[in-house]
Coordinates of C-alpha atoms and ligand atoms in Angstrom, one line a residue:
Chain A
M915 CA -75.6 7.4 -94.9
L916 CA -72.8 9.5 -96.2
G917 CA -74.6 12.6 -94.9
L918 CA -74.1 11.2 -91.4
V919 CA -70.4 10.6 -91.7
V920 CA -69.3 14.2 -91.4
P921 CA -71.4 14.8 -88.3
A922 CA -70.1 11.6 -86.8
I923 CA -66.6 12.7 -87.5
L924 CA -67.2 16.1 -85.9
S925 CA -68.9 14.5 -82.9
G926 CA -66.0 12.0 -82.6
L927 CA -63.5 14.8 -82.6
T928 CA -65.3 16.4 -79.6
T929 CA -65.2 13.1 -77.7
G930 CA -61.6 12.5 -78.8
A931 CA -60.5 15.8 -77.4
V932 CA -61.5 14.7 -73.9
Y933 CA -59.8 11.3 -74.5
A934 CA -56.7 13.2 -75.4
L935 CA -56.9 15.3 -72.3
V936 CA -57.1 12.2 -70.1
A937 CA -54.3 10.6 -72.0
L938 CA -52.1 13.7 -71.9
G939 CA -52.0 13.4 -68.1
L940 CA -51.2 9.7 -68.3
T941 CA -48.5 10.0 -70.9
L942 CA -46.8 13.0 -69.2
I943 CA -46.5 10.9 -66.0
Y944 CA -45.3 7.9 -68.0
G945 CA -42.8 10.0 -70.0
V946 CA -41.2 11.6 -67.0
L947 CA -41.6 9.3 -64.1
H948 CA -41.5 6.1 -66.3
I949 CA -44.4 4.7 -64.3
I950 CA -47.9 3.7 -65.3
N951 CA -50.3 5.4 -63.1
F952 CA -53.1 2.9 -62.4
A953 CA -54.9 5.5 -60.3
H954 CA -55.5 7.8 -63.2
G955 CA -59.1 6.6 -63.9
S956 CA -60.0 6.7 -60.2
L957 CA -58.7 10.3 -60.0
L958 CA -60.9 11.2 -63.0
M959 CA -63.9 9.6 -61.2
A960 CA -63.0 11.5 -58.0
A961 CA -62.8 14.8 -59.9
L962 CA -66.2 14.1 -61.5
Y963 CA -67.6 13.6 -58.0
V964 CA -66.0 16.8 -56.7
A965 CA -67.5 18.8 -59.6
L966 CA -70.8 17.0 -59.0
V967 CA -70.9 17.9 -55.3
L968 CA -69.8 21.5 -56.0
N969 CA -72.8 21.6 -58.4
M970 CA -75.3 20.1 -56.0
R971 CA -74.2 21.8 -52.8
L972 CA -73.1 25.2 -54.1
G973 CA -74.9 25.3 -57.4
L974 CA -71.5 25.8 -59.2
D975 CA -71.6 25.2 -62.9
P976 CA -69.0 22.6 -63.9
Y977 CA -67.3 25.1 -66.1
V978 CA -67.1 27.6 -63.3
A979 CA -65.8 24.9 -61.0
L980 CA -63.1 23.8 -63.5
P981 CA -60.4 26.1 -62.2
I982 CA -61.1 25.2 -58.7
V983 CA -61.2 21.5 -59.3
V984 CA -58.1 21.7 -61.4
A985 CA -56.2 23.5 -58.7
V986 CA -57.4 21.1 -56.0
F987 CA -56.4 18.1 -58.1
F988 CA -53.1 19.6 -59.0
C989 CA -52.3 19.9 -55.3
A990 CA -53.7 16.4 -54.6
G991 CA -51.5 14.9 -57.4
Y992 CA -48.4 16.7 -56.1
L993 CA -48.9 15.5 -52.6
L994 CA -49.9 12.0 -53.6
Q995 CA -46.6 11.6 -55.6
R996 CA -44.4 13.3 -53.1
F997 CA -45.8 11.7 -49.9
V998 CA -47.6 8.5 -50.9
V999 CA -46.2 7.1 -54.2
D1000 CA -42.6 8.1 -53.6
T1001 CA -42.7 7.3 -49.9
F1002 CA -44.2 3.8 -50.1
S1003 CA -42.5 2.7 -53.3
H1004 CA -38.9 3.1 -52.1
G1005 CA -37.9 4.0 -55.6
R1006 CA -38.7 0.6 -57.1
D1007 CA -40.8 0.6 -60.2
A1008 CA -42.7 -2.6 -59.3
N1009 CA -43.7 -1.0 -56.0
I1010 CA -44.9 2.1 -57.7
L1011 CA -47.3 0.1 -59.8
L1012 CA -48.6 -1.5 -56.7
V1013 CA -48.9 1.8 -54.8
T1014 CA -50.9 3.4 -57.6
L1015 CA -53.1 0.3 -57.9
A1016 CA -53.7 0.5 -54.2
L1017 CA -54.6 4.1 -54.5
S1018 CA -57.1 3.4 -57.1
I1019 CA -58.7 0.7 -55.0
I1020 CA -58.9 3.1 -52.0
I1021 CA -60.4 5.9 -54.1
D1022 CA -62.9 3.6 -55.8
N1023 CA -64.1 2.2 -52.5
G1024 CA -64.1 5.5 -50.9
A1025 CA -66.4 6.8 -53.6
L1026 CA -68.6 3.7 -53.3
Y1027 CA -68.9 4.3 -49.5
L1028 CA -69.6 8.1 -49.9
F1029 CA -71.9 8.1 -52.9
T1030 CA -73.1 4.5 -53.3
S1031 CA -73.0 3.0 -56.8
N1032 CA -76.0 5.0 -58.1
T1033 CA -75.6 6.7 -61.4
R1034 CA -75.7 10.5 -61.1
T1035 CA -75.8 13.3 -63.5
V1036 CA -75.9 17.1 -63.2
D1037 CA -78.6 19.3 -64.5
V1038 CA -77.3 22.2 -66.5
P1039 CA -79.6 24.5 -68.5
Y1040 CA -77.5 24.3 -71.7
A1041 CA -77.2 20.5 -71.7
F1042 CA -79.3 20.1 -74.9
D1043 CA -78.4 23.3 -76.6
M1044 CA -77.1 22.6 -80.1
I1045 CA -74.5 24.4 -82.1
E1046 CA -74.4 24.3 -85.9
V1047 CA -71.0 23.3 -87.1
G1048 CA -71.0 23.0 -90.9
P1049 CA -73.4 20.3 -91.8
A1050 CA -73.9 19.0 -88.3
F1051 CA -75.5 20.0 -85.0
I1052 CA -73.3 19.3 -82.0
P1053 CA -74.4 19.7 -78.4
L1054 CA -73.0 22.9 -76.9
P1055 CA -71.1 21.1 -74.0
K1056 CA -69.3 18.9 -76.5
V1057 CA -68.1 22.0 -78.4
V1058 CA -67.0 23.6 -75.2
A1059 CA -65.2 20.4 -74.2
F1060 CA -63.5 20.2 -77.6
V1061 CA -62.3 23.8 -77.5
A1062 CA -61.3 23.8 -73.9
A1063 CA -59.4 20.5 -74.2
L1064 CA -57.4 21.9 -77.1
V1065 CA -56.7 25.1 -75.2
I1066 CA -55.5 23.1 -72.2
A1067 CA -53.3 20.9 -74.5
G1068 CA -51.9 24.1 -76.0
L1069 CA -51.1 25.5 -72.5
L1070 CA -49.4 22.3 -71.5
W1071 CA -47.3 22.6 -74.7
L1072 CA -46.4 26.1 -73.8
V1073 CA -45.4 25.2 -70.3
M1074 CA -43.3 22.3 -71.5
R1075 CA -41.6 24.2 -74.3
H1076 CA -41.2 27.7 -72.9
T1077 CA -40.9 27.7 -69.2
R1078 CA -38.1 26.9 -66.8
L1079 CA -40.3 24.2 -65.2
G1080 CA -41.0 22.6 -68.6
A1081 CA -37.3 22.5 -69.5
A1082 CA -36.6 20.9 -66.0
I1083 CA -39.3 18.3 -66.6
R1084 CA -37.9 17.4 -70.0
A1085 CA -34.4 17.2 -68.5
V1086 CA -35.4 15.0 -65.6
A1087 CA -37.4 12.8 -68.0
I1088 CA -34.3 11.7 -69.8
E1089 CA -31.2 12.5 -67.7
K1090 CA -32.0 12.4 -64.0
R1091 CA -28.5 12.5 -62.7
G1092 CA -27.5 15.4 -65.0
A1093 CA -30.6 17.3 -63.8
E1094 CA -29.7 16.6 -60.2
L1095 CA -26.2 18.0 -60.7
M1096 CA -27.8 21.2 -62.2
G1097 CA -29.6 21.6 -58.8
I1098 CA -32.9 20.5 -60.2
D1099 CA -35.0 18.9 -57.4
V1100 CA -36.0 15.6 -59.0
K1101 CA -38.6 14.6 -56.4
H1102 CA -40.2 18.0 -56.7
T1103 CA -40.2 17.8 -60.5
Y1104 CA -41.7 14.3 -60.4
A1105 CA -44.4 15.6 -58.1
M1106 CA -45.1 18.6 -60.3
C1107 CA -45.6 16.2 -63.2
F1108 CA -47.9 14.0 -61.2
G1109 CA -49.8 17.2 -60.2
I1110 CA -50.1 18.4 -63.8
G1111 CA -51.2 15.0 -65.0
T1112 CA -53.8 14.9 -62.3
A1113 CA -54.9 18.4 -63.2
C1114 CA -55.5 17.2 -66.7
V1115 CA -58.0 14.6 -65.6
A1116 CA -59.6 17.1 -63.3
A1117 CA -60.2 19.4 -66.3
A1118 CA -61.5 16.5 -68.4
A1119 CA -63.9 15.7 -65.6
C1120 CA -65.4 19.2 -65.5
L1121 CA -65.7 19.2 -69.3
L1122 CA -67.4 15.8 -69.3
L1123 CA -69.8 16.3 -66.5
P1124 CA -72.5 18.2 -68.4
T1125 CA -72.9 15.4 -70.9
F1126 CA -71.9 12.4 -68.9
Y1127 CA -72.9 10.4 -65.9
V1128 CA -71.0 9.6 -62.7
T1129 CA -70.6 6.3 -60.9
P1130 CA -67.7 5.0 -58.9
Q1131 CA -66.7 2.8 -61.8
V1132 CA -66.8 5.5 -64.5
G1133 CA -63.0 6.0 -64.5
Y1134 CA -62.4 2.6 -66.1
A1135 CA -64.2 3.4 -69.3
F1136 CA -61.9 6.3 -69.8
V1137 CA -58.7 4.9 -68.6
L1138 CA -58.8 1.9 -71.0
V1139 CA -59.2 4.4 -73.8
A1140 CA -56.5 6.5 -72.4
F1141 CA -54.0 3.6 -72.3
T1142 CA -54.9 2.9 -75.9
T1143 CA -54.3 6.6 -76.7
V1144 CA -51.0 6.7 -74.9
V1145 CA -49.7 3.6 -76.8
L1146 CA -51.1 4.7 -80.1
G1147 CA -49.5 8.1 -79.7
G1148 CA -46.2 6.7 -78.6
M1149 CA -45.6 6.3 -74.9
G1150 CA -44.6 9.6 -73.4
S1151 CA -45.3 11.7 -76.4
L1152 CA -47.7 14.7 -75.7
G1153 CA -48.3 15.6 -79.3
G1154 CA -48.9 11.9 -80.1
A1155 CA -51.4 11.6 -77.3
L1156 CA -53.4 14.6 -78.6
V1157 CA -53.5 13.3 -82.2
A1158 CA -54.2 9.7 -81.1
G1159 CA -57.0 10.9 -78.8
L1160 CA -58.8 12.8 -81.6
L1161 CA -58.3 9.8 -83.9
L1162 CA -59.8 7.3 -81.5
G1163 CA -62.7 9.6 -80.9
V1164 CA -63.4 9.6 -84.6
V1165 CA -62.8 5.8 -84.9
E1166 CA -65.3 5.3 -82.1
A1167 CA -67.9 7.6 -83.7
L1168 CA -67.6 5.9 -87.1
C1169 CA -67.8 2.4 -85.7
G1170 CA -70.8 3.5 -83.7
L1171 CA -72.4 4.8 -86.9
F1172 CA -71.7 1.7 -89.0
L1173 CA -71.9 -1.1 -86.4
G1174 CA -74.4 0.5 -84.0
E1175 CA -74.1 2.8 -81.1
T1176 CA -73.1 0.2 -78.5
L1177 CA -70.3 -1.2 -80.6
G1178 CA -68.5 2.1 -81.0
Q1179 CA -65.7 1.2 -78.6
I1180 CA -64.9 -2.0 -80.6
G1181 CA -63.1 0.3 -83.0
I1182 CA -60.9 1.7 -80.3
F1183 CA -59.8 -1.7 -79.2
A1184 CA -59.4 -3.0 -82.7
A1185 CA -57.1 0.1 -83.3
F1186 CA -55.2 -0.9 -80.1
I1187 CA -54.6 -4.4 -81.3
L1188 CA -53.6 -3.3 -84.7
T1189 CA -51.2 -0.8 -83.2
L1190 CA -49.6 -3.4 -81.0
L1191 CA -49.3 -5.7 -84.0
F1192 CA -47.9 -3.3 -86.6
R1193 CA -46.6 -0.1 -84.8
P1194 CA -45.9 -1.2 -81.2
A1195 CA -43.9 2.0 -80.7
G1196 CA -47.0 4.1 -81.6
L1197 CA -48.1 5.8 -84.7
F1198 CA -45.4 8.5 -84.3
A1199 CA -41.8 8.1 -83.2
P1200 CA -41.8 7.9 -79.5
K1201 CA -40.0 10.8 -77.8
V1202 CA -40.6 12.6 -74.6
A1203 CA -42.6 15.8 -75.0
Chain B
M1415 CA -12.6 26.3 -49.8
L1416 CA -13.4 22.6 -49.7
E1417 CA -12.2 20.5 -46.7
I1418 CA -12.9 16.8 -46.4
S1419 CA -11.9 14.7 -43.4
G1420 CA -12.5 11.2 -42.3
L1421 CA -14.7 10.5 -45.2
K1422 CA -16.1 7.0 -45.7
A1423 CA -18.5 6.1 -48.4
G1424 CA -19.7 3.1 -50.4
Y1425 CA -22.7 1.2 -51.9
G1426 CA -24.7 -1.3 -50.0
P1427 CA -22.4 -3.6 -48.1
V1428 CA -19.2 -2.4 -49.9
T1429 CA -17.1 0.5 -48.7
I1430 CA -15.4 2.2 -51.6
L1431 CA -13.8 5.2 -49.9
H1432 CA -12.0 4.7 -46.5
D1433 CA -10.9 7.6 -44.5
I1434 CA -10.4 10.3 -47.2
A1435 CA -9.0 13.7 -46.2
M1436 CA -8.4 16.5 -48.7
S1437 CA -8.6 20.2 -49.2
I1438 CA -8.9 22.6 -52.0
E1439 CA -8.0 26.3 -51.6
A1440 CA -9.7 29.1 -53.5
G1441 CA -8.4 29.5 -57.0
E1442 CA -6.4 26.2 -57.0
I1443 CA -6.4 23.4 -59.5
V1444 CA -6.2 20.2 -57.6
A1445 CA -5.9 16.8 -59.4
V1446 CA -7.3 13.5 -58.2
L1447 CA -5.7 10.7 -60.1
G1448 CA -6.3 7.0 -60.0
S1449 CA -7.0 4.0 -62.2
N1450 CA -10.4 2.6 -63.1
G1451 CA -12.8 1.7 -60.3
V1452 CA -10.8 3.2 -57.4
G1453 CA -13.7 5.5 -56.4
K1454 CA -13.0 8.8 -58.1
T1455 CA -16.5 9.3 -59.3
T1456 CA -17.8 8.0 -56.0
L1457 CA -15.8 10.8 -54.3
N1458 CA -17.3 13.4 -56.6
N1459 CA -20.8 12.3 -56.0
V1460 CA -20.3 12.4 -52.3
I1461 CA -19.0 16.0 -52.6
S1462 CA -22.0 16.9 -54.8
G1463 CA -24.5 15.4 -52.3
I1464 CA -25.7 12.6 -54.5
I1465 CA -24.2 9.9 -52.3
K1466 CA -24.5 10.3 -48.6
P1467 CA -21.2 9.6 -46.8
R1468 CA -21.1 6.9 -44.1
A1469 CA -18.7 8.9 -41.9
G1470 CA -16.7 12.1 -42.0
T1471 CA -17.4 15.7 -42.7
L1472 CA -17.3 17.9 -45.7
R1473 CA -17.1 21.7 -45.5
F1474 CA -17.4 24.1 -48.4
D1475 CA -16.9 27.8 -48.2
G1476 CA -16.9 27.7 -44.4
Q1477 CA -20.2 25.7 -44.1
D1478 CA -20.8 22.1 -43.2
I1479 CA -22.3 20.4 -46.3
T1480 CA -22.2 16.9 -45.0
G1481 CA -25.5 15.2 -46.0
K1482 CA -26.8 18.2 -47.9
R1483 CA -29.0 17.8 -51.0
P1484 CA -27.4 18.3 -54.4
R1485 CA -29.6 21.4 -55.1
D1486 CA -28.3 23.1 -52.0
I1487 CA -24.7 22.3 -52.8
V1488 CA -25.2 23.7 -56.3
A1489 CA -26.8 26.8 -54.8
M1490 CA -23.7 27.3 -52.7
G1491 CA -21.5 27.4 -55.8
L1492 CA -20.1 23.9 -56.1
A1493 CA -20.8 22.5 -59.6
Q1494 CA -19.9 19.2 -61.1
V1495 CA -19.3 18.3 -64.7
P1496 CA -20.0 14.6 -64.5
E1497 CA -18.3 11.6 -66.0
G1498 CA -20.1 10.7 -69.3
R1499 CA -21.2 14.3 -69.6
K1500 CA -24.9 13.6 -68.7
I1501 CA -26.1 16.4 -70.9
F1502 CA -29.8 16.5 -71.9
P1503 CA -29.9 14.9 -75.3
N1504 CA -33.5 15.8 -76.1
L1505 CA -33.0 19.5 -75.3
T1506 CA -31.3 22.0 -77.5
V1507 CA -27.8 23.3 -76.8
R1508 CA -29.3 26.6 -75.7
E1509 CA -31.7 24.9 -73.3
N1510 CA -28.9 22.8 -71.9
L1511 CA -26.8 25.9 -71.1
E1512 CA -29.8 27.7 -69.7
L1513 CA -30.6 24.8 -67.3
G1514 CA -27.0 25.2 -66.0
A1515 CA -28.3 28.4 -64.3
F1516 CA -31.4 26.6 -62.9
R1517 CA -30.4 26.9 -59.2
R1518 CA -27.9 29.7 -59.2
A1519 CA -26.9 32.8 -61.1
G1520 CA -30.2 32.8 -62.9
R1521 CA -30.2 36.6 -62.9
N1522 CA -26.9 36.7 -64.9
R1523 CA -28.1 34.0 -67.2
A1524 CA -28.0 36.0 -70.4
R1525 CA -24.5 37.4 -69.6
N1526 CA -23.1 34.0 -68.8
F1527 CA -24.7 32.5 -71.8
E1528 CA -22.9 35.0 -73.9
R1529 CA -19.7 34.2 -72.1
M1530 CA -20.0 30.4 -72.8
C1531 CA -20.6 31.1 -76.4
T1532 CA -17.4 33.1 -76.5
I1533 CA -15.4 30.4 -74.7
F1534 CA -17.0 27.7 -76.8
P1535 CA -17.6 29.2 -80.3
R1536 CA -18.5 25.7 -81.6
L1537 CA -21.5 25.8 -79.3
R1538 CA -22.7 29.2 -80.6
E1539 CA -23.0 27.7 -84.1
R1540 CA -25.2 24.9 -82.8
L1541 CA -27.5 26.6 -80.3
K1542 CA -30.7 25.2 -81.8
Q1543 CA -29.3 21.7 -82.4
R1544 CA -30.4 18.9 -80.1
A1545 CA -27.6 18.2 -77.7
G1546 CA -27.7 14.4 -78.4
T1547 CA -26.6 15.0 -82.0
L1548 CA -23.4 16.8 -81.0
S1549 CA -20.1 15.1 -81.4
G1550 CA -18.4 13.7 -78.3
G1551 CA -16.0 16.6 -78.1
E1552 CA -18.8 19.2 -78.5
Q1553 CA -20.9 17.4 -75.9
Q1554 CA -17.9 17.7 -73.4
M1555 CA -17.7 21.4 -74.2
L1556 CA -21.4 21.7 -73.6
A1557 CA -21.2 19.8 -70.3
I1558 CA -18.5 22.2 -69.1
G1559 CA -20.3 25.3 -70.3
R1560 CA -23.5 24.1 -68.6
G1561 CA -21.6 23.5 -65.4
L1562 CA -20.1 27.0 -65.5
M1563 CA -23.4 28.7 -66.1
S1564 CA -24.1 28.6 -62.4
E1565 CA -21.0 30.8 -61.7
P1566 CA -19.5 28.2 -59.4
K1567 CA -16.7 28.9 -57.0
L1568 CA -15.5 25.3 -57.3
V1569 CA -16.1 23.1 -60.3
I1570 CA -15.5 19.3 -60.3
L1571 CA -14.5 18.0 -63.7
D1572 CA -14.8 14.2 -63.8
E1573 CA -12.5 12.9 -66.6
P1574 CA -13.1 15.7 -69.0
S1575 CA -10.5 14.3 -71.5
L1576 CA -12.1 10.9 -71.7
G1577 CA -12.9 9.9 -75.3
L1578 CA -11.3 13.0 -76.9
S1579 CA -8.7 12.9 -79.6
P1580 CA -5.2 13.9 -78.6
L1581 CA -5.6 17.3 -80.1
L1582 CA -8.8 17.9 -78.3
V1583 CA -7.2 16.7 -75.1
E1584 CA -4.6 19.4 -75.4
E1585 CA -7.3 21.9 -76.0
M1586 CA -9.2 20.6 -73.0
F1587 CA -6.3 21.0 -70.6
S1588 CA -5.5 24.5 -71.8
L1589 CA -9.2 25.4 -71.4
I1590 CA -9.2 24.2 -67.8
Q1591 CA -6.3 26.6 -67.3
T1592 CA -8.3 29.4 -68.9
I1593 CA -11.3 29.0 -66.7
N1594 CA -9.1 28.7 -63.7
R1595 CA -7.3 32.0 -64.5
D1596 CA -10.5 33.9 -63.5
G1597 CA -10.1 32.5 -60.0
L1598 CA -12.3 29.5 -60.3
A1599 CA -11.1 26.6 -58.2
V1600 CA -11.0 23.3 -60.1
L1601 CA -11.1 19.7 -58.8
L1602 CA -9.7 17.8 -61.8
V1603 CA -10.4 14.1 -61.7
E1604 CA -8.4 12.4 -64.4
Q1605 CA -6.5 9.4 -65.7
N1606 CA -4.4 11.5 -67.9
V1607 CA -1.5 11.6 -65.4
V1608 CA 1.1 13.7 -67.1
Q1609 CA -1.1 16.6 -68.3
S1610 CA -3.0 16.7 -65.1
L1611 CA 0.2 17.0 -63.1
A1612 CA 1.4 19.7 -65.4
I1613 CA -1.6 22.0 -64.9
S1614 CA -2.5 21.3 -61.3
K1615 CA -0.9 22.8 -58.2
R1616 CA -1.4 19.8 -55.9
T1617 CA -2.3 16.2 -56.6
Y1618 CA -4.0 13.3 -54.7
V1619 CA -3.5 9.8 -56.0
L1620 CA -6.3 7.5 -55.0
E1621 CA -5.6 3.8 -54.6
Q1622 CA -8.0 1.3 -53.1
G1623 CA -10.2 4.0 -51.5
R1624 CA -7.3 5.8 -49.9
F1625 CA -4.9 8.6 -51.0
A1626 CA -1.6 6.8 -51.5
I1627 CA 0.3 9.9 -52.7
V1628 CA -0.4 13.5 -51.7
G1629 CA 1.6 16.5 -52.5
Q1630 CA 2.6 19.3 -54.8
S1631 CA 2.1 18.1 -58.4
A1632 CA 5.8 18.8 -59.3
D1633 CA 6.9 16.5 -56.4
V1634 CA 4.3 13.9 -57.2
L1635 CA 5.6 13.7 -60.8
N1636 CA 9.0 12.6 -59.4
D1637 CA 7.5 10.2 -56.9
P1638 CA 9.1 6.8 -57.7
K1639 CA 6.0 4.9 -56.9
L1640 CA 3.9 7.0 -59.2
R1641 CA 6.4 6.7 -62.0
Q1642 CA 6.4 3.0 -61.6
T1643 CA 2.6 2.5 -61.4
Y1644 CA 1.2 5.1 -63.7
L1645 CA 4.0 6.0 -66.1
G1646 CA 5.7 2.6 -66.3
L1647 CA 9.1 4.1 -65.8
Ligands
ATP261 N1 -24.2 2.6 -57.9 C1 -23.3 1.7 -57.6 N2 -23.6 0.6 -56.9 C2 -22.6 -0.3 -56.5 N3 -21.4 -0.2 -56.8 C3 -20.9 0.9 -57.4 C4 -21.9 1.9 -57.9 N4 -21.2 2.9 -58.5 C5 -19.9 2.5 -58.5 N5 -19.8 1.3 -57.8 C6 -18.5 0.6 -57.6 O1 -17.7 1.5 -56.9 C7 -16.3 1.3 -57.3 C8 -15.8 2.7 -57.6 O2 -16.5 3.3 -58.7 P1 -16.2 4.7 -59.3 O3 -17.2 4.9 -60.4 O4 -16.2 5.7 -58.2 O5 -14.7 4.5 -59.9 P2 -13.9 5.5 -60.7 O6 -12.6 5.7 -59.9 O7 -14.6 6.8 -61.0 O8 -13.6 4.7 -62.0 P3 -13.4 5.2 -63.5 O9 -12.1 5.8 -63.7 O10 -13.5 3.9 -64.3 O11 -14.5 6.2 -63.8 C9 -16.3 0.4 -58.5 O12 -15.9 -0.8 -58.0 C10 -17.8 0.4 -58.9 O13 -18.1 -0.9 -59.4
MG262 MG1 -15.2 7.6 -62.7

């Protein structure tokens, strides 16, 4: 049994990196706009379909499609925030929740209409290639997802820490009026955040597609984990989301190992409940970025 | 430089400012005095474009700025150091200063940064410190430094002496004179009547949303109404 633990942990880390990527988008939007984006899972699903269609119609490999899908979803996220969420919510938080909820219903049903509820997958030649990592063999796409997710998280960190935009985002997150008086366009900054958050799920979708299936409901599985990750990592904390995502991936893998494959996610929700009971502010001190 | 006429502004059903007219010439220090809640901050925020006026026009540097967005007004060279400082507590002192040049004078950022460190040596010692951990006085210095990073032509200072010890208040007022000496126009919004009158050229006294006393600061100091209401003489 013990010989299986290390491979389970490694495999869990690869899943966890994708959880972290989805959660990074969610926590960034929460940390800056102070809203919970209920459409996050639906956007993940939509990105999976876009990558799927690019693969079926144009034969594009999901990894090749990644930059395209990310760019498209960044723009979509920007426009959604600027012209839909902001416009229809009239600046009231309760309305924002409803607008993102409405968006998710529209996207979900749009997908159902366009693609039916059939489960689909892509065929990639490397789907079953294995890579030897220490004592374990990990599917190649999972290794790619792990590395890419960490690289993207690193890029996000660089943008937040070392660019003008990143400084503006962190400023707007905590002192909107002060930022406005420096000439920072708050609405533009919000939309950039929404765009970046959406780009994160788009990247996650392309990394998932080679090993995962697509249905119009697939977003929910991830978004529940993502909410857990965001809370565990401390709402709004990017570093926290990364660590919490990896942690939850491992928890899930170990629960799967000891309780049986289908019960893996029990560990995630147990961790969630324990967090709420004992560390409601998250494992790490909550702070923006 | 700044001309305001017929200005009306308020929140929801309430009108706070009725028929405000004022002007600031290039290089002048102009004081706006008034007790709590008369609408001084409201006036500043209308000038900065944060609150849209209900009536009236604002012109800055020869251009109509009525209803313009804050970012455009900053870009034209009108900066505000707000009441309560509104610095970015989660960012370092350096980052706070650099964001002051977000919309304007970005090219001269390094030079102005150096200048701010010279004017405010206490900030230089704390460049890597999170701004939220600065003392109140240091935060006020930072807020002013950040405001000056955009090389404004006119800067609005909203109660810069609020919450400072008497010694620091003195320092603050002499600092305002220093930054004004380089030709920067200052709109000084204050409750510190005596010192504000001493360093400003002209003064407007705001009462119930209207300017009750307007004139050269030296004359305003001798105005019997002012002496009675604000100085208790
Ligand atoms: N956002 C707002 N919504 C509604 N009313 C407001 C708002 N901001 C200010 N007011 C009201 O407008 C009036 C003027 O406020 P303002 O902040 O302009 O006063 P002030 O002269 O700056 O006072 P102080 O010297 O205390 O800073 C006050 O009665 C205040 O309650
Ligand atoms: Mg005020």
